[in-house]
Amino acid sequence: MDSEAKPTQSQSPASDSVQLIRTALKAALATSEAGHPYASLVLVATNPDGSPILLISKLAVHTKNLDADARASLLFDGTQDAADPLTGARVSVRGRLAQTSDPGALRRFLARHPSARGYAGFRDFSPFLMQIEKAHYVGGFGKIVDVPSGDLTLDLQGAEALLAAEADIIAPMNADHADANRLYATRLAGEKEGDWRMSGIDPTGFDLVCGPRGARISFDRRVTGPQEARQALVALVQRAR
């Protein structure tokens, strides 16, 4: 595959929505302020099941809004490369955003956004996790469909060993196998050359990030343990070569 050519969309609204959410580094957040919609720009990451993660300050207007009403919406915009943005794909996800004490959420967010380490330790910043209730996908003119929440998130049952080993899998991939990450991004995802890093892994694939760009690579089959994951990563890099 030409490393300058992006793969075509899957034609499945659910899988395209998942791709948008998993590869996004930012989103528009809508909360309710005294009955009026309030929109703001936020950085985003995802939990292993695909649920969006935010790291936000309790001093921010949107966080104060969430304290009063946890209902929120996130717009993931995939139109940045489209000459006419209205022909590009985007998905609006609706649900409830609540603070989480899961250390994995913060770890995955910081893996996605290393620059956030400068303020992640401040007492007013906390990770928030969205429980997705519904999504609305627009893939261009005439391509509009609602996507059930069950089509956007993974059932992680049986994958506890993989999730427990996530950090131990990612660390050597970034420290010792930067060439493999680059091949995944350029040959399998059609992205441009760069310093690509792995930021997360889950039963159906893994996420890569390079500056303002994100990429998602899917496994051929579901993996549930670290050894299976390593075998799948080796198979994919061989394919990329």
PDB file of C-alpha atoms in Angstrom:
ATOM      1  CA  MET A   1       0.000   0.000   0.000  1.00  0.00           C
ATOM      2  CA  ASP A   2       1.190   3.488  -0.822  1.00  0.00           C
ATOM      3  CA  SER A   3       2.059   5.120   2.515  1.00  0.00           C
ATOM      4  CA  GLU A   4       0.481   8.362   1.318  1.00  0.00           C
ATOM      5  CA  ALA A   5      -2.888   6.767   0.568  1.00  0.00           C
ATOM      6  CA  LYS A   6      -5.460   6.393   3.295  1.00  0.00           C
ATOM      7  CA  PRO A   7      -7.522   3.192   3.332  1.00  0.00           C
ATOM      8  CA  THR A   8     -11.108   3.537   2.192  1.00  0.00           C
ATOM      9  CA  GLN A   9     -13.883   3.582   4.742  1.00  0.00           C
ATOM     10  CA  SER A  10     -15.376   0.251   5.744  1.00  0.00           C
ATOM     11  CA  GLN A  11     -18.913   1.080   4.615  1.00  0.00           C
ATOM     12  CA  SER A  12     -20.177  -0.029   8.044  1.00  0.00           C
ATOM     13  CA  PRO A  13     -21.445   2.904  10.130  1.00  0.00           C
ATOM     14  CA  ALA A  14     -20.627   1.056  13.358  1.00  0.00           C
ATOM     15  CA  SER A  15     -17.037   0.194  12.412  1.00  0.00           C
ATOM     16  CA  ASP A  16     -16.465   3.646  10.934  1.00  0.00           C
ATOM     17  CA  SER A  17     -17.759   5.185  14.166  1.00  0.00           C
ATOM     18  CA  VAL A  18     -15.431   3.011  16.231  1.00  0.00           C
ATOM     19  CA  GLN A  19     -12.523   4.018  13.991  1.00  0.00           C
ATOM     20  CA  LEU A  20     -13.319   7.706  14.463  1.00  0.00           C
ATOM     21  CA  ILE A  21     -13.556   7.389  18.242  1.00  0.00           C
ATOM     22  CA  ARG A  22     -10.459   5.204  18.605  1.00  0.00           C
ATOM     23  CA  THR A  23      -8.235   7.425  16.453  1.00  0.00           C
ATOM     24  CA  ALA A  24      -9.408  10.820  17.707  1.00  0.00           C
ATOM     25  CA  LEU A  25      -7.135  12.970  19.836  1.00  0.00           C
ATOM     26  CA  LYS A  26      -9.717  15.703  20.380  1.00  0.00           C
ATOM     27  CA  ALA A  27     -13.467  16.187  20.294  1.00  0.00           C
ATOM     28  CA  ALA A  28     -16.158  18.801  20.822  1.00  0.00           C
ATOM     29  CA  LEU A  29     -17.856  18.336  24.178  1.00  0.00           C
ATOM     30  CA  ALA A  30     -21.430  19.539  24.698  1.00  0.00           C
ATOM     31  CA  THR A  31     -22.769  19.948  28.234  1.00  0.00           C
ATOM     32  CA  SER A  32     -25.815  21.669  29.658  1.00  0.00           C
ATOM     33  CA  GLU A  33     -25.419  25.095  31.276  1.00  0.00           C
ATOM     34  CA  ALA A  34     -28.653  26.353  32.849  1.00  0.00           C
ATOM     35  CA  GLY A  35     -30.632  24.610  30.141  1.00  0.00           C
ATOM     36  CA  HIS A  36     -28.483  25.877  27.275  1.00  0.00           C
ATOM     37  CA  PRO A  37     -25.963  23.762  25.311  1.00  0.00           C
ATOM     38  CA  TYR A  38     -22.349  24.654  26.066  1.00  0.00           C
ATOM     39  CA  ALA A  39     -19.664  23.481  23.617  1.00  0.00           C
ATOM     40  CA  SER A  40     -15.961  23.152  24.387  1.00  0.00           C
ATOM     41  CA  LEU A  41     -12.867  21.524  22.925  1.00  0.00           C
ATOM     42  CA  VAL A  42     -11.368  18.592  24.862  1.00  0.00           C
ATOM     43  CA  LEU A  43      -8.600  16.044  24.445  1.00  0.00           C
ATOM     44  CA  VAL A  44      -9.824  12.455  24.343  1.00  0.00           C
ATOM     45  CA  ALA A  45      -8.574   8.900  24.709  1.00  0.00           C
ATOM     46  CA  THR A  46     -10.407   5.583  25.013  1.00  0.00           C
ATOM     47  CA  ASN A  47     -10.696   2.831  27.583  1.00  0.00           C
ATOM     48  CA  PRO A  48      -9.963  -0.719  26.362  1.00  0.00           C
ATOM     49  CA  ASP A  49     -13.685  -1.210  25.734  1.00  0.00           C
ATOM     50  CA  GLY A  50     -13.795   1.919  23.564  1.00  0.00           C
ATOM     51  CA  SER A  51     -15.474   4.251  26.070  1.00  0.00           C
ATOM     52  CA  PRO A  52     -14.177   7.846  25.757  1.00  0.00           C
ATOM     53  CA  ILE A  53     -11.862   9.211  28.469  1.00  0.00           C
ATOM     54  CA  LEU A  54     -11.385  12.901  29.272  1.00  0.00           C
ATOM     55  CA  LEU A  55      -8.975  14.555  31.700  1.00  0.00           C
ATOM     56  CA  ILE A  56     -10.658  17.766  32.848  1.00  0.00           C
ATOM     57  CA  SER A  57     -10.382  20.344  35.605  1.00  0.00           C
ATOM     58  CA  LYS A  58     -13.116  20.951  38.153  1.00  0.00           C
ATOM     59  CA  LEU A  59     -12.511  24.661  37.521  1.00  0.00           C
ATOM     60  CA  ALA A  60     -13.659  24.361  33.890  1.00  0.00           C
ATOM     61  CA  VAL A  61     -17.185  25.388  32.951  1.00  0.00           C
ATOM     62  CA  HIS A  62     -17.921  22.022  31.332  1.00  0.00           C
ATOM     63  CA  THR A  63     -16.928  20.154  34.518  1.00  0.00           C
ATOM     64  CA  LYS A  64     -19.172  22.353  36.636  1.00  0.00           C
ATOM     65  CA  ASN A  65     -21.945  21.634  34.156  1.00  0.00           C
ATOM     66  CA  LEU A  66     -21.338  17.892  34.486  1.00  0.00           C
ATOM     67  CA  ASP A  67     -21.530  18.114  38.266  1.00  0.00           C
ATOM     68  CA  ALA A  68     -25.084  19.387  37.850  1.00  0.00           C
ATOM     69  CA  ASP A  69     -26.063  17.170  34.897  1.00  0.00           C
ATOM     70  CA  ALA A  70     -23.889  14.248  33.792  1.00  0.00           C
ATOM     71  CA  ARG A  71     -25.568  14.029  30.402  1.00  0.00           C
ATOM     72  CA  ALA A  72     -23.201  15.035  27.613  1.00  0.00           C
ATOM     73  CA  SER A  73     -22.333  14.570  23.966  1.00  0.00           C
ATOM     74  CA  LEU A  74     -19.008  14.261  22.154  1.00  0.00           C
ATOM     75  CA  LEU A  75     -18.541  15.040  18.461  1.00  0.00           C
ATOM     76  CA  PHE A  76     -15.681  13.127  16.816  1.00  0.00           C
ATOM     77  CA  ASP A  77     -14.735  14.828  13.561  1.00  0.00           C
ATOM     78  CA  GLY A  78     -13.022  12.871  10.800  1.00  0.00           C
ATOM     79  CA  THR A  79     -13.363  15.561   8.132  1.00  0.00           C
ATOM     80  CA  GLN A  80      -9.941  17.202   8.486  1.00  0.00           C
ATOM     81  CA  ASP A  81      -8.671  15.808   5.154  1.00  0.00           C
ATOM     82  CA  ALA A  82     -11.856  16.503   3.189  1.00  0.00           C
ATOM     83  CA  ALA A  83     -11.920  19.418   0.740  1.00  0.00           C
ATOM     84  CA  ASP A  84     -15.621  19.743   1.574  1.00  0.00           C
ATOM     85  CA  PRO A  85     -16.020  18.864   5.279  1.00  0.00           C
ATOM     86  CA  LEU A  86     -19.703  18.024   4.811  1.00  0.00           C
ATOM     87  CA  THR A  87     -18.705  15.016   2.700  1.00  0.00           C
ATOM     88  CA  GLY A  88     -16.528  13.601   5.492  1.00  0.00           C
ATOM     89  CA  ALA A  89     -17.368  11.264   8.337  1.00  0.00           C
ATOM     90  CA  ARG A  90     -18.242  12.293  11.869  1.00  0.00           C
ATOM     91  CA  VAL A  91     -20.040  10.741  14.802  1.00  0.00           C
ATOM     92  CA  SER A  92     -21.874  12.308  17.743  1.00  0.00           C
ATOM     93  CA  VAL A  93     -21.841  10.146  20.858  1.00  0.00           C
ATOM     94  CA  ARG A  94     -24.343  10.682  23.637  1.00  0.00           C
ATOM     95  CA  GLY A  95     -24.106   9.418  27.200  1.00  0.00           C
ATOM     96  CA  ARG A  96     -23.139  10.271  30.748  1.00  0.00           C
ATOM     97  CA  LEU A  97     -19.736  11.498  31.850  1.00  0.00           C
ATOM     98  CA  ALA A  98     -18.595  10.731  35.383  1.00  0.00           C
ATOM     99  CA  GLN A  99     -15.314  10.917  37.246  1.00  0.00           C
ATOM    100  CA  THR A 100     -13.477   7.586  37.452  1.00  0.00           C
ATOM    101  CA  SER A 101     -10.908   6.359  39.960  1.00  0.00           C
ATOM    102  CA  ASP A 102      -9.642   3.633  37.625  1.00  0.00           C
ATOM    103  CA  PRO A 103      -5.851   4.196  37.334  1.00  0.00           C
ATOM    104  CA  GLY A 104      -5.933   2.568  33.904  1.00  0.00           C
ATOM    105  CA  ALA A 105      -8.029   5.430  32.545  1.00  0.00           C
ATOM    106  CA  LEU A 106      -5.426   8.023  33.495  1.00  0.00           C
ATOM    107  CA  ARG A 107      -2.595   5.820  32.223  1.00  0.00           C
ATOM    108  CA  ARG A 108      -4.244   5.385  28.829  1.00  0.00           C
ATOM    109  CA  PHE A 109      -5.014   9.096  28.582  1.00  0.00           C
ATOM    110  CA  LEU A 110      -1.384  10.026  29.300  1.00  0.00           C
ATOM    111  CA  ALA A 111      -0.132   7.440  26.812  1.00  0.00           C
ATOM    112  CA  ARG A 112      -2.292   9.205  24.242  1.00  0.00           C
ATOM    113  CA  HIS A 113      -1.367  12.718  25.381  1.00  0.00           C
ATOM    114  CA  PRO A 114       2.112  12.793  26.986  1.00  0.00           C
ATOM    115  CA  SER A 115       1.997  16.593  27.222  1.00  0.00           C
ATOM    116  CA  ALA A 116      -0.842  16.249  29.742  1.00  0.00           C
ATOM    117  CA  ARG A 117       1.616  14.931  32.337  1.00  0.00           C
ATOM    118  CA  GLY A 118       2.429  18.567  33.090  1.00  0.00           C
ATOM    119  CA  TYR A 119      -0.978  19.089  34.692  1.00  0.00           C
ATOM    120  CA  ALA A 120      -2.355  15.584  35.305  1.00  0.00           C
ATOM    121  CA  GLY A 121      -1.090  15.658  38.883  1.00  0.00           C
ATOM    122  CA  PHE A 122      -2.854  18.892  39.781  1.00  0.00           C
ATOM    123  CA  ARG A 123      -5.538  18.312  42.415  1.00  0.00           C
ATOM    124  CA  ASP A 124      -8.272  19.864  40.307  1.00  0.00           C
ATOM    125  CA  PHE A 125      -7.743  17.500  37.329  1.00  0.00           C
ATOM    126  CA  SER A 126      -9.478  14.113  37.191  1.00  0.00           C
ATOM    127  CA  PRO A 127     -10.201  11.533  34.491  1.00  0.00           C
ATOM    128  CA  PHE A 128     -13.820  11.226  33.382  1.00  0.00           C
ATOM    129  CA  LEU A 129     -15.294   8.228  31.574  1.00  0.00           C
ATOM    130  CA  MET A 130     -18.312   8.326  29.273  1.00  0.00           C
ATOM    131  CA  GLN A 131     -20.943   5.620  29.451  1.00  0.00           C
ATOM    132  CA  ILE A 132     -22.152   5.596  25.854  1.00  0.00           C
ATOM    133  CA  GLU A 133     -25.915   5.427  25.387  1.00  0.00           C
ATOM    134  CA  LYS A 134     -26.316   6.216  21.690  1.00  0.00           C
ATOM    135  CA  ALA A 135     -24.442   7.506  18.655  1.00  0.00           C
ATOM    136  CA  HIS A 136     -25.389   9.303  15.451  1.00  0.00           C
ATOM    137  CA  TYR A 137     -23.107   8.697  12.467  1.00  0.00           C
ATOM    138  CA  VAL A 138     -22.873  10.897   9.369  1.00  0.00           C
ATOM    139  CA  GLY A 139     -20.664   9.580   6.582  1.00  0.00           C
ATOM    140  CA  GLY A 140     -21.462  12.320   4.084  1.00  0.00           C
ATOM    141  CA  PHE A 141     -24.573  13.348   2.188  1.00  0.00           C
ATOM    142  CA  GLY A 142     -27.278  10.698   2.549  1.00  0.00           C
ATOM    143  CA  LYS A 143     -25.156   8.498   4.820  1.00  0.00           C
ATOM    144  CA  ILE A 144     -26.830   9.113   8.161  1.00  0.00           C
ATOM    145  CA  VAL A 145     -27.654   6.430  10.706  1.00  0.00           C
ATOM    146  CA  ASP A 146     -28.062   5.888  14.448  1.00  0.00           C
ATOM    147  CA  VAL A 147     -25.588   3.420  15.963  1.00  0.00           C
ATOM    148  CA  PRO A 148     -26.485   1.444  19.116  1.00  0.00           C
ATOM    149  CA  SER A 149     -24.102   1.734  22.052  1.00  0.00           C
ATOM    150  CA  GLY A 150     -23.476  -2.014  21.968  1.00  0.00           C
ATOM    151  CA  ASP A 151     -21.888  -1.668  18.542  1.00  0.00           C
ATOM    152  CA  LEU A 152     -19.348   0.870  19.838  1.00  0.00           C
ATOM    153  CA  THR A 153     -17.989  -0.813  22.961  1.00  0.00           C
ATOM    154  CA  LEU A 154     -16.297  -4.163  23.540  1.00  0.00           C
ATOM    155  CA  ASP A 155     -17.192  -6.902  25.975  1.00  0.00           C
ATOM    156  CA  LEU A 156     -13.906  -7.358  27.851  1.00  0.00           C
ATOM    157  CA  GLN A 157     -14.910 -10.529  29.669  1.00  0.00           C
ATOM    158  CA  GLY A 158     -12.152 -13.117  29.391  1.00  0.00           C
ATOM    159  CA  ALA A 159      -9.487 -10.559  28.427  1.00  0.00           C
ATOM    160  CA  GLU A 160      -8.361  -9.732  31.981  1.00  0.00           C
ATOM    161  CA  ALA A 161      -4.856 -11.126  31.391  1.00  0.00           C
ATOM    162  CA  LEU A 162      -4.353  -8.937  28.338  1.00  0.00           C
ATOM    163  CA  LEU A 163      -5.541  -5.792  30.106  1.00  0.00           C
ATOM    164  CA  ALA A 164      -3.333  -6.478  33.118  1.00  0.00           C
ATOM    165  CA  ALA A 165      -0.300  -6.807  30.815  1.00  0.00           C
ATOM    166  CA  GLU A 166      -1.097  -3.779  28.640  1.00  0.00           C
ATOM    167  CA  ALA A 167       1.649  -1.525  30.025  1.00  0.00           C
ATOM    168  CA  ASP A 168       4.207  -4.346  29.807  1.00  0.00           C
ATOM    169  CA  ILE A 169       3.334  -4.926  26.155  1.00  0.00           C
ATOM    170  CA  ILE A 170       3.372  -1.270  25.147  1.00  0.00           C
ATOM    171  CA  ALA A 171       6.594  -0.219  26.898  1.00  0.00           C
ATOM    172  CA  PRO A 172       8.972  -2.451  24.867  1.00  0.00           C
ATOM    173  CA  MET A 173       7.092  -1.724  21.659  1.00  0.00           C
ATOM    174  CA  ASN A 174       7.846   1.976  22.107  1.00  0.00           C
ATOM    175  CA  ALA A 175      11.342   1.571  23.545  1.00  0.00           C
ATOM    176  CA  ASP A 176      12.714  -1.178  21.307  1.00  0.00           C
ATOM    177  CA  HIS A 177      10.415  -1.616  18.321  1.00  0.00           C
ATOM    178  CA  ALA A 178       9.813   1.867  16.936  1.00  0.00           C
ATOM    179  CA  ASP A 179      10.394   0.456  13.445  1.00  0.00           C
ATOM    180  CA  ALA A 180       7.467  -1.926  13.896  1.00  0.00           C
ATOM    181  CA  ASN A 181       5.187   0.887  15.043  1.00  0.00           C
ATOM    182  CA  ARG A 182       6.193   2.890  11.985  1.00  0.00           C
ATOM    183  CA  LEU A 183       5.430  -0.043   9.687  1.00  0.00           C
ATOM    184  CA  TYR A 184       2.039  -0.601  11.300  1.00  0.00           C
ATOM    185  CA  ALA A 185       1.127   3.045  10.765  1.00  0.00           C
ATOM    186  CA  THR A 186       2.494   3.556   7.262  1.00  0.00           C
ATOM    187  CA  ARG A 187       1.929   0.169   5.638  1.00  0.00           C
ATOM    188  CA  LEU A 188      -1.242  -1.026   7.366  1.00  0.00           C
ATOM    189  CA  ALA A 189      -3.027   2.225   8.239  1.00  0.00           C
ATOM    190  CA  GLY A 190      -1.804   4.306   5.296  1.00  0.00           C
ATOM    191  CA  GLU A 191      -0.430   7.064   7.511  1.00  0.00           C
ATOM    192  CA  LYS A 192       2.577   9.291   6.860  1.00  0.00           C
ATOM    193  CA  GLU A 193       6.048   8.622   8.220  1.00  0.00           C
ATOM    194  CA  GLY A 194       6.731   9.797  11.746  1.00  0.00           C
ATOM    195  CA  ASP A 195       7.612   8.873  15.304  1.00  0.00           C
ATOM    196  CA  TRP A 196       4.650   6.566  15.878  1.00  0.00           C
ATOM    197  CA  ARG A 197       4.046   5.220  19.382  1.00  0.00           C
ATOM    198  CA  MET A 198       1.674   2.570  20.645  1.00  0.00           C
ATOM    199  CA  SER A 199      -0.769   4.057  23.156  1.00  0.00           C
ATOM    200  CA  GLY A 200      -3.187   1.229  23.915  1.00  0.00           C
ATOM    201  CA  ILE A 201      -4.044  -2.391  23.194  1.00  0.00           C
ATOM    202  CA  ASP A 202      -7.286  -4.324  23.589  1.00  0.00           C
ATOM    203  CA  PRO A 203      -8.796  -7.623  22.394  1.00  0.00           C
ATOM    204  CA  THR A 204      -9.573  -6.386  18.873  1.00  0.00           C
ATOM    205  CA  GLY A 205      -6.539  -4.220  18.070  1.00  0.00           C
ATOM    206  CA  PHE A 206      -4.203  -1.466  19.162  1.00  0.00           C
ATOM    207  CA  ASP A 207      -3.860   2.295  18.910  1.00  0.00           C
ATOM    208  CA  LEU A 208      -0.959   4.397  17.628  1.00  0.00           C
ATOM    209  CA  VAL A 209      -0.259   8.098  17.947  1.00  0.00           C
ATOM    210  CA  CYS A 210       2.153  10.516  16.289  1.00  0.00           C
ATOM    211  CA  GLY A 211       1.821  14.204  17.113  1.00  0.00           C
ATOM    212  CA  PRO A 212      -1.694  15.282  16.099  1.00  0.00           C
ATOM    213  CA  ARG A 213      -2.493  11.994  14.315  1.00  0.00           C
ATOM    214  CA  GLY A 214      -3.957   8.756  15.588  1.00  0.00           C
ATOM    215  CA  ALA A 215      -4.192   5.346  13.918  1.00  0.00           C
ATOM    216  CA  ARG A 216      -5.951   2.090  14.699  1.00  0.00           C
ATOM    217  CA  ILE A 217      -4.783  -1.401  13.679  1.00  0.00           C
ATOM    218  CA  SER A 218      -7.175  -4.347  14.008  1.00  0.00           C
ATOM    219  CA  PHE A 219      -6.165  -7.901  14.843  1.00  0.00           C
ATOM    220  CA  ASP A 220      -7.274 -10.711  12.566  1.00  0.00           C
ATOM    221  CA  ARG A 221      -8.976 -12.361  15.537  1.00  0.00           C
ATOM    222  CA  ARG A 222      -9.786 -11.523  19.152  1.00  0.00           C
ATOM    223  CA  VAL A 223      -6.852 -11.871  21.562  1.00  0.00           C
ATOM    224  CA  THR A 224      -7.260 -12.293  25.314  1.00  0.00           C
ATOM    225  CA  GLY A 225      -3.747 -12.729  26.711  1.00  0.00           C
ATOM    226  CA  PRO A 226      -0.278 -11.189  26.376  1.00  0.00           C
ATOM    227  CA  GLN A 227       1.245 -14.116  24.498  1.00  0.00           C
ATOM    228  CA  GLU A 228      -1.560 -14.080  21.932  1.00  0.00           C
ATOM    229  CA  ALA A 229      -1.093 -10.329  21.564  1.00  0.00           C
ATOM    230  CA  ARG A 230       2.642 -10.636  20.956  1.00  0.00           C
ATOM    231  CA  GLN A 231       2.047 -13.317  18.338  1.00  0.00           C
ATOM    232  CA  ALA A 232      -0.524 -11.113  16.627  1.00  0.00           C
ATOM    233  CA  LEU A 233       1.870  -8.132  16.660  1.00  0.00           C
ATOM    234  CA  VAL A 234       4.611 -10.229  15.082  1.00  0.00           C
ATOM    235  CA  ALA A 235       2.242 -11.487  12.382  1.00  0.00           C
ATOM    236  CA  LEU A 236       1.147  -7.956  11.559  1.00  0.00           C
ATOM    237  CA  VAL A 237       4.678  -6.584  11.284  1.00  0.00           C
ATOM    238  CA  GLN A 238       5.581  -9.471   8.978  1.00  0.00           C
ATOM    239  CA  ARG A 239       2.590  -8.601   6.837  1.00  0.00           C
ATOM    240  CA  ALA A 240       3.594  -4.950   6.805  1.00  0.00           C
ATOM    241  CA  ARG A 241       7.083  -5.801   5.574  1.00  0.00           C
TER     242      ARG A 241
END
